[in-house]
CSV table of C-alpha atoms in Angstrom, one decimal:
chain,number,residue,atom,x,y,z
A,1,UNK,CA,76.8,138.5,42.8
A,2,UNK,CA,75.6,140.0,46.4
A,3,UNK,CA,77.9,139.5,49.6
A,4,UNK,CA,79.3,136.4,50.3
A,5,UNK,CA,80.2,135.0,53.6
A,6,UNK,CA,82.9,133.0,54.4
A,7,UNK,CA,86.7,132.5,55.7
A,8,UNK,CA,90.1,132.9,54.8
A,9,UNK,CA,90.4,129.6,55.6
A,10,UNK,CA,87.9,128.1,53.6
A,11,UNK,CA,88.4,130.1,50.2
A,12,UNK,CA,91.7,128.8,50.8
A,13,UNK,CA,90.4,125.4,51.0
A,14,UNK,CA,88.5,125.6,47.7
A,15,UNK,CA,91.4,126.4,45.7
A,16,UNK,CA,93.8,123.5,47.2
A,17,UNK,CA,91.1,121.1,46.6
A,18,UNK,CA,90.8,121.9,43.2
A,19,UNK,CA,94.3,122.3,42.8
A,20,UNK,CA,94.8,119.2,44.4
A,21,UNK,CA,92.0,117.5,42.5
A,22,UNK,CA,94.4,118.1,38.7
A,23,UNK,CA,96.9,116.0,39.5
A,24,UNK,CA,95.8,113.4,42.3
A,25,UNK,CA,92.2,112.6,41.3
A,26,UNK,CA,93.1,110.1,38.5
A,27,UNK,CA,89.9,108.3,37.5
A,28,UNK,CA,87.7,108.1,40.9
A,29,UNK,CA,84.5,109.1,40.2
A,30,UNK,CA,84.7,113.3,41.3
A,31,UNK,CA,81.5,113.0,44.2
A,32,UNK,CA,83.6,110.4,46.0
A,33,UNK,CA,87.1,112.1,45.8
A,34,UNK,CA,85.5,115.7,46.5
A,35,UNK,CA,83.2,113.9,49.5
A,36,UNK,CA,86.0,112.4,51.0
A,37,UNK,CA,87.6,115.0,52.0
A,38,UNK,CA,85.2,116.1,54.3
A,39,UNK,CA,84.4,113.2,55.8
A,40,UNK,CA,85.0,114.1,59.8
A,41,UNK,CA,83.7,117.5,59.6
A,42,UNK,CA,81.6,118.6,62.5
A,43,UNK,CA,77.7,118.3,61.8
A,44,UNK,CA,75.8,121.7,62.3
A,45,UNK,CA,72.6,122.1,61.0
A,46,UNK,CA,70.8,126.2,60.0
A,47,UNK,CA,74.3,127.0,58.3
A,48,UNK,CA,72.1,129.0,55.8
A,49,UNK,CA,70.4,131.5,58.2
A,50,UNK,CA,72.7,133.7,59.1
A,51,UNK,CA,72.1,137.5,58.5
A,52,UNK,CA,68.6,139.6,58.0
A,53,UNK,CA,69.3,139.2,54.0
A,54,UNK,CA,69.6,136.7,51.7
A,55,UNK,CA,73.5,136.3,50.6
A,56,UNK,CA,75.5,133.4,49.6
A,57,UNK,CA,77.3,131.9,52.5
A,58,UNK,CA,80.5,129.4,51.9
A,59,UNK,CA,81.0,127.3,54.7
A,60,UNK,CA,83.4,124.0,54.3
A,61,UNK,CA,84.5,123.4,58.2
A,62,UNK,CA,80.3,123.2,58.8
A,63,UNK,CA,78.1,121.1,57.1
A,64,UNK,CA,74.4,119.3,57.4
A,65,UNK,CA,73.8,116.5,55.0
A,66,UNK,CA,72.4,119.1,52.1
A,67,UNK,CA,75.2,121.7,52.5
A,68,UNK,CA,77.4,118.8,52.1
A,69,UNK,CA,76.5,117.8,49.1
A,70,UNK,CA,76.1,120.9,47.7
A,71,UNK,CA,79.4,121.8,48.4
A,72,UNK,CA,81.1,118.3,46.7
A,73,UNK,CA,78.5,119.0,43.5
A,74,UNK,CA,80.1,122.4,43.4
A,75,UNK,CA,83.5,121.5,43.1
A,76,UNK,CA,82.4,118.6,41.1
A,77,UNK,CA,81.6,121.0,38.4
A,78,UNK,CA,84.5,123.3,39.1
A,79,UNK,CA,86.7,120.5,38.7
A,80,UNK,CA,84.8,118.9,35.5
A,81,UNK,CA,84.7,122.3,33.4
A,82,UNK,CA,88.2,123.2,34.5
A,83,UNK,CA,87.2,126.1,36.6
A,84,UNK,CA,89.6,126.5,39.6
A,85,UNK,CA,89.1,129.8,41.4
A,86,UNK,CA,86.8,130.2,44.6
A,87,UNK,CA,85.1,132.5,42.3
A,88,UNK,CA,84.3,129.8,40.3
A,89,UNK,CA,82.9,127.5,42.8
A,90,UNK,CA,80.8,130.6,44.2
A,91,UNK,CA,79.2,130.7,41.0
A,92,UNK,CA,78.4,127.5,41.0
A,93,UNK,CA,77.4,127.0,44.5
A,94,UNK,CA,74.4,129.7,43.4
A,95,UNK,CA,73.6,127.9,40.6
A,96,UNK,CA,73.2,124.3,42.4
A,97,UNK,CA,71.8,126.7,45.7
A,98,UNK,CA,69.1,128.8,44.1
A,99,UNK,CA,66.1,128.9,41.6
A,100,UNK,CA,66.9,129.1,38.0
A,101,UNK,CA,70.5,129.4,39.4
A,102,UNK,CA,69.8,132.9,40.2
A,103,UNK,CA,70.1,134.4,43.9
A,104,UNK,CA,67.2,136.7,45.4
A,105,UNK,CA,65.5,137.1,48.3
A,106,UNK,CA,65.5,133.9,51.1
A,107,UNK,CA,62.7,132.4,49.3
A,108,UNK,CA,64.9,131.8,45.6
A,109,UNK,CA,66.2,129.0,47.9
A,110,UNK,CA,65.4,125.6,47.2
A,111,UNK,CA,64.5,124.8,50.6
A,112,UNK,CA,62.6,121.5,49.8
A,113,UNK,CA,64.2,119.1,48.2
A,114,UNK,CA,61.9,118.1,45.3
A,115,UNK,CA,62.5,122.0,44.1
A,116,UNK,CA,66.2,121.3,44.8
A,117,UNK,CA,65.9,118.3,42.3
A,118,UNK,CA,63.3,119.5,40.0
A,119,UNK,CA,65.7,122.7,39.4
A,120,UNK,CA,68.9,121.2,39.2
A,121,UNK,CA,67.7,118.8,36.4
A,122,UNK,CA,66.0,121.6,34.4
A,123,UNK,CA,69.8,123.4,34.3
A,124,UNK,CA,71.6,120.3,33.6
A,125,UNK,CA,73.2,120.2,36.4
A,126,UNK,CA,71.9,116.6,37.8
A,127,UNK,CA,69.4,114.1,36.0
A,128,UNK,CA,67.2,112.1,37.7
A,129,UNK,CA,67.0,108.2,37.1
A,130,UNK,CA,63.8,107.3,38.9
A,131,UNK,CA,61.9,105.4,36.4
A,132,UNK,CA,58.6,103.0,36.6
A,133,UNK,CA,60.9,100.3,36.3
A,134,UNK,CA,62.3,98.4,38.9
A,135,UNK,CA,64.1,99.5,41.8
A,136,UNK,CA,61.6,102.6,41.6
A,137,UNK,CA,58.3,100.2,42.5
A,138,UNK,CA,56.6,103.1,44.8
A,139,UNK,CA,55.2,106.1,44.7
A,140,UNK,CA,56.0,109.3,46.6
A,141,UNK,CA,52.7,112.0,46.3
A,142,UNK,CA,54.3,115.5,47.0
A,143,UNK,CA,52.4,117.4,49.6
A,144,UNK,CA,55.7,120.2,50.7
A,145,UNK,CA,53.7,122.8,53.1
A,146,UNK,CA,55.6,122.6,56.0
A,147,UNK,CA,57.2,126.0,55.9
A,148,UNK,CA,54.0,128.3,55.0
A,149,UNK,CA,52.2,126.1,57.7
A,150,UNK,CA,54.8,126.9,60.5
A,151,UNK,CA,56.4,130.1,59.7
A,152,UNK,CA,57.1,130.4,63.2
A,153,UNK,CA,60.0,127.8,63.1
A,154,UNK,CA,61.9,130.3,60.3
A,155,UNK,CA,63.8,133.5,61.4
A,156,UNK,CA,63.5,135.3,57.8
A,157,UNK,CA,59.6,133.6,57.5
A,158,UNK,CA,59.2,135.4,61.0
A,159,UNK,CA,60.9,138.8,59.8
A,160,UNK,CA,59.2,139.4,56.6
A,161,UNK,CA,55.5,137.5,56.5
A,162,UNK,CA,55.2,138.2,52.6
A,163,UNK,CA,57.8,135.5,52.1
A,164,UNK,CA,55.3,133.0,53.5
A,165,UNK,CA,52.4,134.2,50.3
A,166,UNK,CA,55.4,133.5,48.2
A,167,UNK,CA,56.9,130.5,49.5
A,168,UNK,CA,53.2,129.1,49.5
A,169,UNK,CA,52.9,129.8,45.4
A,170,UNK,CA,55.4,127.9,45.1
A,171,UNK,CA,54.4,125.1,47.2
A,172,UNK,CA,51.4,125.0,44.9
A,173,UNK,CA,53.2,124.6,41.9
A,174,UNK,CA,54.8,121.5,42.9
A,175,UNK,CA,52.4,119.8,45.3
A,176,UNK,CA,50.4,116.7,44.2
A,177,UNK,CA,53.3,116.1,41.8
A,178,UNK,CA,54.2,112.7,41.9
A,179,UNK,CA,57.6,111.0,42.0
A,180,UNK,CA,58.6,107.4,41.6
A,181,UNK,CA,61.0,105.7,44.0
A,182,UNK,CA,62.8,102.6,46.2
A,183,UNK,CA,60.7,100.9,48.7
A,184,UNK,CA,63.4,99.9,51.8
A,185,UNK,CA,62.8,96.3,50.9
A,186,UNK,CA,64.6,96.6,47.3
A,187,UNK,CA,67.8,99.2,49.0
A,188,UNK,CA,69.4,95.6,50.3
A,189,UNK,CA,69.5,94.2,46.8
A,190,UNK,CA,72.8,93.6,45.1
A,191,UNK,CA,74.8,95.5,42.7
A,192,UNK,CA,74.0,93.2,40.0
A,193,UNK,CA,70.4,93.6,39.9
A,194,UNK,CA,68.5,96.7,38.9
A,195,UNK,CA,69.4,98.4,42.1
A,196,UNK,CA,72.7,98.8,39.8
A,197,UNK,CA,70.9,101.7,38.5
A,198,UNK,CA,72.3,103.5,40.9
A,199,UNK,CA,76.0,104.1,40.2
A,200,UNK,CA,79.3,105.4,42.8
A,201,UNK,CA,78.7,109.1,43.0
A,202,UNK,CA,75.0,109.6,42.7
A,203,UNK,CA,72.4,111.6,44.9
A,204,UNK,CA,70.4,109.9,47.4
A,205,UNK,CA,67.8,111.5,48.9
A,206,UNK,CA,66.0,109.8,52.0
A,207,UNK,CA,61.9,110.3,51.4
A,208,UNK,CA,59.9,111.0,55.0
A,209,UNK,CA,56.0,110.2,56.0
A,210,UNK,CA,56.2,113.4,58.1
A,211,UNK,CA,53.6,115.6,57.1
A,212,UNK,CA,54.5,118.6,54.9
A,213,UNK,CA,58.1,117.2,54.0
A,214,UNK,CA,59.4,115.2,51.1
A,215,UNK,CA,62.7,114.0,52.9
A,216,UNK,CA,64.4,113.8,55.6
A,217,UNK,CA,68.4,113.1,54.3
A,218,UNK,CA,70.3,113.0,51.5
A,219,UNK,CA,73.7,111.6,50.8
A,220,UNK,CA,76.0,110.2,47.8
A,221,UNK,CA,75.8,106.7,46.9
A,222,UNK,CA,78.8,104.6,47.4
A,223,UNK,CA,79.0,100.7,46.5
A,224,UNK,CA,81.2,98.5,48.9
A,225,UNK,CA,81.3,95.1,48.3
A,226,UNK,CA,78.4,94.9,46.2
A,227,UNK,CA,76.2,96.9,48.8
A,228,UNK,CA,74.9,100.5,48.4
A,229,UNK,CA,76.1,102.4,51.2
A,230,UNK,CA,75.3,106.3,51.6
A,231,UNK,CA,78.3,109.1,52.0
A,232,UNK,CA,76.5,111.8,54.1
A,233,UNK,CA,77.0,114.4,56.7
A,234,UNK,CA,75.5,112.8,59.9
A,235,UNK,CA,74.9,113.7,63.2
């Protein structure tokens, strides 16, 4: 594995969760027990961009909504397969992090998150339950250009322009791809319908109209009362 970046204090962290996690988990679903404890934490967005290379950073007392659930889907696994060391969870934060789970350059980073998905379903990691049943009544036509089309906005995009050829191949493998999902007017419906598709624990992610962008937030699903809340980092 290259260089990774983090603290003392948060390697530290990773091990006392998952130590933590053996004997005081019980049966709550691991998303919600993991995503708890970092409910509070300070919201800071470009995390990620630290440096002039590509190298896995670890950073637990920052998080945006996508580094937060990265990080809880890393321990997640850590904490399913047994695995307790911050070693470990490095390992894993690649795979969930990175394309075919393998770290390169800036652009093996899923940075949009239909490759994010798309990815983590073809390793196993997640599976997606969008269907053309309902809840998933609409449908979402990929069009992910935003980065090639304003290379401007990204430091590494800036530094090296052959990343933007590259990140634009890959934009053409994915857009036009189509992807079924919930309209706003089926989210307020109750547990017991179909909307119960969507269990405690699962990934959300919050689709956007802007142009170039697939979405705009993601989160973890929580139920409440028979009501589908989201678990998120927020600003």
């Amino acid at each position: 594995m290259k260089t990774a970046e983090y603290t003392k204090e948060d390697s530290a962290l990773v091990v006392k969760l998952l130590a933590d996690a053996k004997t005081e988990r019980g049966t709550e679903n691991r998303m919600l027990y993991f995503g708890k404890k970092f409910l509070g934490v300070p919201y800071v967005a470009s995390t990620l961009e630290n440096g002039d290379t590509e190298h896995l950073i670890v950073n637990l007392h920052e998080l945006d909504c996508t580094t937060f659930v990265e990080t809880i889907t890393a321990l997640t696994l850590c904490d399913k397969d047994d695995t307790r060391t911050f070693e470990d969870y490095c390992r894993n934060l690649v795979r969930i992090r990175y394309r075919n789970g393998e770290m390169g350059d800036y652009t093996s980073r899923l940075h949009y998150f239909t490759w994010w998905g798309d990815d983590n379903q073809r390793l196993g990691i997640v599976k997606c339950i969008y269907s053309t049943k309902k809840p998933f009544t609409a449908i979402q036509k990929v069009n992910i250009n935003y980065m090639s089309k304003h290379p401007d906005l990204y430091k590494q995009l800036k530094a090296h322009p052959e990343f933007v050829k590259k990140i634009s191949e890959y934009v053409r493998g994915t857009s036009g791809m189509t992807y079924y999902y919930i309209p706003k007017t089926n989210v307020g419906w109750k547990q017991s319908s179909s909307l119960g598709i969507i269990e405690d624990g699962d990934i959300l992610a919050m689709l956007t109209s802007k142009e170039g962008l697939d979405t705009s937030h993601i989160g973890v699903a929580v139920w409440q009362k028979g009501k589908l809340h989201l678990m998120n980092a927020s600003r």
